[in-house]
Short mmCIF file of C-alpha atoms in Angstrom, two decimals:
data_model
loop_
_atom_site.label_atom_id
_atom_site.label_comp_id
_atom_site.label_asym_id
_atom_site.label_seq_id
_atom_site.Cartn_x
_atom_site.Cartn_y
_atom_site.Cartn_z
CA MET A 197 180.90 90.24 144.13
CA GLU A 198 179.23 93.50 145.20
CA PRO A 199 177.27 96.02 143.09
CA LYS A 200 179.84 98.76 143.77
CA ASN A 201 182.48 96.67 141.97
CA LEU A 202 180.51 96.24 138.74
CA ASP A 203 182.28 98.95 136.74
CA GLN A 204 185.61 97.34 137.62
CA TYR A 205 184.63 94.13 135.85
CA PHE A 206 182.35 95.55 133.15
CA PRO A 207 183.57 98.99 131.95
CA CYS A 208 181.19 101.85 131.18
CA SER A 209 182.21 101.79 127.52
CA ARG A 210 180.86 98.25 127.18
CA GLN A 211 177.74 99.14 129.14
CA LYS A 212 177.02 102.00 126.72
CA TYR A 213 177.46 99.69 123.75
CA TYR A 214 174.92 97.20 125.07
CA VAL A 215 172.52 99.96 126.14
CA SER A 216 172.48 101.30 122.59
CA THR A 217 172.02 97.78 121.20
CA LEU A 218 169.06 97.08 123.49
CA GLN A 219 167.43 100.39 122.61
CA ARG A 220 167.69 99.71 118.90
CA ARG A 221 166.87 95.98 118.80
CA VAL A 222 164.48 95.50 121.70
CA GLY A 223 162.93 98.97 121.97
CA LEU A 224 163.70 99.58 125.65
CA THR A 225 163.84 103.10 127.02
CA LEU A 226 167.28 104.45 127.84
CA ARG A 227 166.72 104.08 131.58
CA ARG A 228 165.40 100.51 131.37
CA ALA A 229 168.21 99.50 129.02
CA GLU A 230 170.78 100.91 131.45
CA CYS A 231 169.26 98.98 134.34
CA LEU A 232 169.00 95.75 132.36
CA VAL A 233 172.61 95.91 131.19
CA ARG A 234 173.96 96.53 134.69
CA LEU A 235 171.75 93.79 136.14
CA TRP A 236 172.72 91.32 133.42
CA ALA A 237 176.45 91.88 133.94
CA TYR A 238 176.08 91.65 137.72
CA LEU A 239 174.16 88.37 137.55
CA LEU A 240 176.77 86.87 135.22
CA LEU A 241 179.57 87.93 137.56
CA LYS A 242 177.76 86.52 140.60
CA GLU A 243 177.16 83.28 138.74
CA SER A 244 180.86 83.09 137.85
CA GLN A 245 181.82 83.81 141.46
CA ASP A 246 179.54 81.03 142.72
CA GLN A 247 181.41 78.67 140.39
CA GLY A 248 184.81 80.01 141.49
CA LEU A 249 185.38 81.56 138.06
CA LEU A 250 185.23 85.32 138.72
CA PRO A 251 187.32 86.83 135.92
CA GLU A 252 190.60 88.53 136.71
CA VAL A 253 190.11 90.90 133.77
CA SER A 254 187.10 92.80 132.46
CA LEU A 255 184.01 90.94 131.27
CA ALA A 256 184.15 91.22 127.48
CA ASN A 257 180.60 90.35 126.44
CA LEU A 258 177.20 89.60 127.93
CA THR A 259 176.21 85.97 127.47
CA PRO A 260 173.18 83.88 128.51
CA GLN A 261 173.00 82.88 132.17
CA ARG A 262 173.12 79.19 133.01
CA ASP A 263 170.65 79.40 135.89
CA PHE A 264 168.77 81.74 138.22
CA VAL A 265 170.95 83.90 140.51
CA ALA A 266 169.96 85.34 143.89
CA CYS A 267 169.66 89.14 143.92
CA THR A 268 167.99 91.31 146.55
CA HIS A 269 166.15 94.58 145.94
CA ARG A 270 168.97 96.29 147.87
CA GLU A 271 171.55 94.93 145.41
CA ALA A 272 169.37 96.01 142.49
CA ALA A 273 169.01 99.52 143.95
CA GLU A 274 172.78 99.85 144.27
CA LEU A 275 173.13 98.75 140.65
CA PHE A 276 170.39 100.94 139.22
CA TYR A 277 170.97 104.13 141.19
CA ALA A 278 174.75 104.26 141.64
CA ASN A 279 175.98 107.90 141.79
CA ARG A 280 172.42 109.24 141.67
CA ASP A 281 170.31 111.17 144.16
CA ARG A 282 167.20 109.03 143.69
CA GLY A 283 166.71 105.34 144.26
CA SER A 284 165.34 102.98 146.87
CA ASP A 285 164.76 99.28 147.35
CA ARG A 286 161.11 99.81 146.43
CA ALA A 287 162.00 101.73 143.26
CA ALA A 288 164.41 98.97 142.28
CA GLY A 289 161.69 96.38 142.84
CA LEU A 290 159.36 98.31 140.56
CA MET A 291 162.04 98.43 137.87
CA LEU A 292 162.50 94.66 138.14
CA ASP A 293 158.73 94.28 137.73
CA ARG A 294 158.81 96.47 134.59
CA LEU A 295 161.65 94.46 133.07
CA ALA A 296 159.80 91.23 133.82
CA SER A 297 156.60 92.59 132.27
CA LEU A 298 158.56 93.46 129.11
CA GLY A 299 159.64 89.85 128.77
CA VAL A 300 163.39 90.36 129.22
CA LEU A 301 163.68 89.11 132.80
CA ASP A 302 162.46 86.02 134.65
CA LYS A 303 161.89 86.14 138.42
CA ARG A 304 161.61 83.36 140.97
CA PHE A 305 160.71 83.89 144.63
CA ASP A 306 160.45 81.05 147.16
CA GLY A 307 159.21 83.21 150.02
CA GLN A 308 162.69 84.12 151.21
CA THR A 309 165.05 84.55 148.27
CA LEU A 310 164.51 86.45 145.02
CA CYS A 311 166.31 84.88 142.08
CA LEU A 312 166.67 86.44 138.64
CA LYS A 313 167.61 85.34 135.16
CA ILE A 314 167.87 87.42 132.00
CA ARG A 315 165.67 85.79 129.41
CA THR A 316 167.65 84.43 126.45
CA MET A 317 166.63 86.22 123.27
CA PRO A 318 168.51 86.50 119.96
CA GLU A 319 168.11 90.29 120.05
CA LEU A 320 170.12 90.48 123.27
CA LEU A 321 173.17 88.67 121.92
CA THR A 322 175.70 91.00 120.34
CA PRO A 323 178.42 89.82 117.97
CA ALA A 324 181.83 89.69 119.61
CA THR A 325 183.44 91.80 116.89
CA GLU A 326 182.60 95.46 116.44
CA ALA A 327 183.34 97.78 113.53
CA PRO A 328 185.33 100.85 114.59
CA LEU A 329 183.16 103.92 115.04
CA PRO A 330 183.74 106.85 112.67
CA GLU A 331 184.87 110.28 113.80
CA LEU A 332 182.15 112.86 114.51
CA PHE A 333 182.19 116.57 113.77
CA ALA A 334 179.92 119.45 114.79
CA ASP A 335 177.87 121.10 112.06
CA ALA A 336 174.83 123.26 111.40
CA PHE A 337 171.43 121.56 111.34
CA ASN A 338 170.14 120.98 107.81
CA PRO A 339 166.32 120.73 107.87
CA ARG A 340 166.26 118.96 104.50
CA THR A 341 168.53 116.06 105.48
CA ASP A 342 168.64 116.04 109.30
CA ALA A 343 165.04 116.46 110.45
CA VAL A 344 163.91 112.83 110.13
CA PRO A 345 166.97 111.07 111.67
CA ALA A 346 167.18 113.71 114.42
CA ALA A 347 163.49 113.25 115.20
CA GLN A 348 163.93 109.49 115.46
CA LEU A 349 166.89 109.96 117.81
CA MET A 350 164.86 112.31 120.01
CA THR A 351 161.91 109.90 120.02
CA ARG A 352 164.14 107.03 121.18
CA THR A 353 165.75 109.21 123.84
CA TYR A 354 162.41 110.28 125.33
CA SER A 355 160.67 106.96 124.68
CA GLU A 356 159.48 106.62 128.29
CA LEU A 357 157.28 109.69 127.66
CA VAL A 358 156.08 108.51 124.25
CA LYS A 359 152.78 106.69 123.70
CA ASP A 360 152.85 106.62 119.89
CA PRO A 361 156.43 106.61 118.47
CA ALA A 362 155.29 107.13 114.88
CA ALA A 363 153.14 110.15 115.74
CA THR A 364 155.88 111.58 117.95
CA SER A 365 158.59 111.21 115.29
CA TYR A 366 156.33 112.92 112.76
CA LYS A 367 155.50 115.75 115.16
CA ILE A 368 159.16 116.31 116.06
CA THR A 369 160.17 116.28 112.38
CA LYS A 370 157.64 118.99 111.54
CA ASN A 371 158.65 121.11 114.53
CA LEU A 372 162.38 120.80 113.87
CA ARG A 373 161.84 122.14 110.36
CA ALA A 374 159.60 124.92 111.63
CA TRP A 375 162.17 125.96 114.25
CA ALA A 376 164.94 125.92 111.64
CA ASP A 377 162.83 128.14 109.40
CA HIS A 378 162.37 130.60 112.27
CA TYR A 379 165.93 130.67 113.67
CA ARG A 380 168.33 128.02 112.37
CA PRO A 381 171.51 129.13 114.25
CA CYS A 382 170.13 127.63 117.49
CA MET A 383 170.21 124.10 116.04
CA ARG A 384 173.37 122.01 115.75
CA VAL A 385 174.26 118.37 115.08
CA LEU A 386 177.14 115.94 115.51
CA ARG A 387 177.68 114.10 112.22
CA ARG A 388 179.41 110.90 111.25
CA SER A 389 182.39 111.74 109.07
CA ASP A 390 181.63 108.89 106.65
CA THR A 391 177.87 109.01 106.01
CA LEU A 392 177.25 112.59 107.28
CA ASN A 393 174.24 111.26 109.20
CA PRO A 394 173.46 113.14 112.43
CA VAL A 395 174.00 111.10 115.61
CA GLY A 396 173.71 114.00 118.03
CA ILE A 397 171.58 117.13 118.17
CA THR A 398 171.30 120.31 120.22
CA VAL A 399 168.42 122.77 120.10
CA LEU A 400 169.09 125.97 122.06
CA TYR A 401 165.59 127.40 121.77
CA PRO A 402 165.35 131.16 122.55
CA VAL A 403 162.01 131.86 124.26
CA THR A 404 159.86 134.97 124.50
CA SER A 405 159.62 136.66 127.88
CA ASP A 406 156.01 135.51 128.42
CA SER A 407 157.12 131.85 128.01
CA GLU A 408 159.58 131.97 130.92
CA VAL A 409 156.90 131.35 133.55
CA HIS A 410 156.69 127.67 132.50
CA PHE A 411 160.18 127.02 133.89
CA PHE A 412 158.84 127.54 137.41
CA TYR A 413 156.04 124.98 137.20
CA PRO A 414 156.34 121.17 137.13
CA PRO A 415 157.93 120.05 133.83
CA SER A 416 155.07 117.70 132.94
CA ARG A 417 152.81 120.73 132.51
CA SER A 418 154.96 121.80 129.56
CA PHE A 419 155.32 118.50 127.67
CA PHE A 420 154.62 119.12 123.99
CA LEU A 421 156.66 117.08 121.51
CA THR A 422 155.86 113.74 123.15
CA THR A 423 152.14 114.42 123.59
CA ASP A 424 149.12 115.12 121.40
CA ARG A 425 149.02 118.67 122.76
CA PRO A 426 148.24 120.91 119.76
CA THR A 427 149.89 124.13 120.99
CA ASP A 428 153.49 124.57 122.11
CA PRO A 429 153.57 126.36 125.49
CA PHE A 430 156.93 127.88 124.53
CA THR A 431 157.12 130.53 121.81
CA MET A 432 160.41 131.02 119.98
CA ALA A 433 161.71 134.58 120.18
CA THR A 434 162.34 136.49 116.97
CA GLN A 435 165.95 137.32 116.15
CA GLY A 436 166.86 140.67 117.71
CA ASP A 437 164.16 140.53 120.41
CA PRO A 438 165.54 142.85 123.15
CA ASN A 439 163.42 141.13 125.83
CA CYS A 440 164.65 137.58 125.17
CA THR A 441 166.70 136.56 128.20
CA SER A 442 166.25 132.77 128.31
CA ILE A 443 167.15 129.70 126.31
CA TYR A 444 165.33 126.39 126.64
CA VAL A 445 167.61 123.46 125.81
CA ARG A 446 165.02 121.41 123.93
CA ALA A 447 167.55 118.82 122.83
CA TRP A 448 171.09 117.98 123.92
CA ILE A 449 171.52 114.41 122.80
CA ILE A 450 174.14 111.98 121.57
CA ASP A 451 173.18 108.51 120.37
CA PRO A 452 174.40 106.17 123.17
CA LEU A 453 176.40 104.17 120.63
CA TYR A 454 178.58 107.24 120.00
CA LEU A 455 178.62 108.66 123.52
CA SER A 456 182.16 108.95 124.87
CA ARG A 457 184.28 111.43 126.78
CA HIS A 458 185.52 112.83 123.49
CA THR A 459 182.09 113.34 121.91
CA LEU A 460 180.76 114.80 125.17
CA LYS A 461 183.55 117.38 125.11
CA GLN A 462 182.66 118.11 121.49
CA LEU A 463 179.03 118.74 122.44
CA ILE A 464 179.86 120.99 125.41
CA HIS A 465 182.33 123.03 123.37
CA ASP A 466 180.04 123.40 120.34
CA THR A 467 177.22 124.55 122.63
CA GLN A 468 179.53 127.23 124.03
CA VAL A 469 180.42 128.44 120.54
CA THR A 470 176.73 128.50 119.55
CA LEU A 471 175.75 130.47 122.67
CA HIS A 472 178.45 133.06 121.94
CA GLN A 473 176.99 133.53 118.46
CA MET A 474 173.40 133.69 119.73
CA LYS A 475 174.28 136.47 122.19
CA GLU A 476 174.95 138.67 119.17
CA ASP A 477 171.36 138.11 117.97
CA PHE A 478 169.83 138.30 121.47
CA PRO A 479 171.90 140.79 123.52
CA ALA A 480 169.91 140.27 126.75
CA LEU A 481 170.46 136.49 126.93
CA CYS A 482 171.51 135.41 130.41
CA ASP A 483 169.53 132.30 131.51
CA LEU A 484 169.82 128.68 130.41
CA TYR A 485 167.08 126.16 131.29
CA SER A 486 166.88 122.44 130.60
CA MET A 487 164.49 119.63 131.49
CA MET A 488 165.98 116.67 133.38
CA ILE A 489 164.25 113.44 132.36
CA HIS A 490 166.91 110.74 132.68
CA PRO A 491 168.68 110.11 136.02
CA SER A 492 171.71 109.05 133.96
CA TYR A 493 172.47 112.75 133.41
CA GLU A 494 172.44 113.56 137.13
CA GLU A 495 176.21 113.46 137.62
CA LEU A 496 176.80 115.62 134.55
CA ARG A 497 174.20 118.14 135.77
CA ARG A 498 175.98 118.44 139.10
CA LEU A 499 179.45 118.78 137.59
CA MET A 500 178.33 121.42 135.11
CA GLY A 501 176.64 123.46 137.83
CA PHE A 502 172.96 123.29 136.86
CA GLU A 503 170.60 123.86 139.80
CA ARG A 504 167.04 122.56 140.13
CA VAL A 505 164.30 125.18 139.78
CA SER A 506 161.12 123.10 139.94
CA GLN A 507 160.20 119.43 140.02
CA ASP A 508 157.29 117.07 139.50
CA THR A 509 156.00 115.68 142.78
CA GLN A 510 155.26 112.18 141.51
CA ARG A 511 157.93 111.74 138.83
CA PRO A 512 161.70 112.36 138.69
CA TYR A 513 161.42 115.21 136.18
CA SER A 514 162.78 118.66 136.93
CA TRP A 515 163.69 122.00 135.41
CA VAL A 516 167.34 122.92 135.94
CA TYR A 517 168.99 126.30 135.54
CA MET A 518 172.42 127.77 134.91
CA SER A 519 173.51 131.25 133.91
CA ILE A 520 174.78 131.47 130.34
CA ASP A 521 177.86 133.39 131.47
CA ARG A 522 178.86 130.52 133.76
CA TYR A 523 178.22 127.94 131.08
CA LEU A 524 180.47 129.85 128.70
CA ASN A 525 183.25 129.71 131.30
CA LEU A 526 183.04 125.93 131.73
CA ASP A 527 186.16 123.91 131.02
CA ALA A 528 184.77 121.01 129.00
CA VAL A 529 187.87 118.88 129.58
CA GLU A 530 187.72 119.42 133.34
CA VAL A 531 184.00 118.60 133.52
CA VAL A 532 184.21 115.42 131.47
CA ASN A 533 187.36 114.15 133.15
CA ALA A 534 185.60 114.48 136.52
CA LEU A 535 182.85 112.05 135.47
CA THR A 536 182.90 108.64 137.07
CA PRO A 537 184.66 106.24 134.65
#
């Protein structure tokens, strides 16, 4: 069993399900949940292989390990940073340390061999049966009904930047409503067809010309929603502003439980429709900027054509850029189908 074969035995759809479960029940960040799920599946498969029981079909569910399993930092790096630019043995070792410090992983080292075991916790065990997920549809953001659930989704997504989740959710809620009051057309959601609850959100924030300079400095200098910073460094442009040329993608999120090729196509297409409409209100629009926080979006960034503009020196955060005209010409089906299964 090798790390490169993991997706063959444990499909991405199942990985996403467990990632969402861990985020909700255990409170892990998206990145840590992704790493834990991949590590957990790999250790189970190695354990099965050692017993001569490697499954011929996909691993259906994650179950408790029977014993510690040997795993090197190199193996962990290949698991954690597959199809990504960043990642090293040292970085993988640090991630293992973080997972151990959070109480979800046990480590044993005898001076030569590192052995790992996912700690058995009720929160990590998912029922074998799943209710079918409802259809989603794109809709306008409603500040009266969507602000609180959208703020909670954003807080979970950026949890690695958040010190106080309650304060952050409150701050995001207030700002979402303020932005909607200023220019609501830039805000969209993906809703469940049954409950109408939002499970995805996009905020295509038009910025004034004097705010554009922040895109060329390290992203951490512009953090606002996840900090106690009182003043937003980015000012929203007023509808009809002839000098507004740039959009800051302040949110482009789907709850991991609902993330699929289909919903990703929905989000890309709805963003294109929204940008077309916004160009009528801001005729000079031409630049699209976004902040890259999660390495899990690296492959999508590359396939869509976003280029890095600036980056933090000590952290894997970066500003990325794409012209709006090129984004509007994207073939959502082609982009999504090119993603690694």
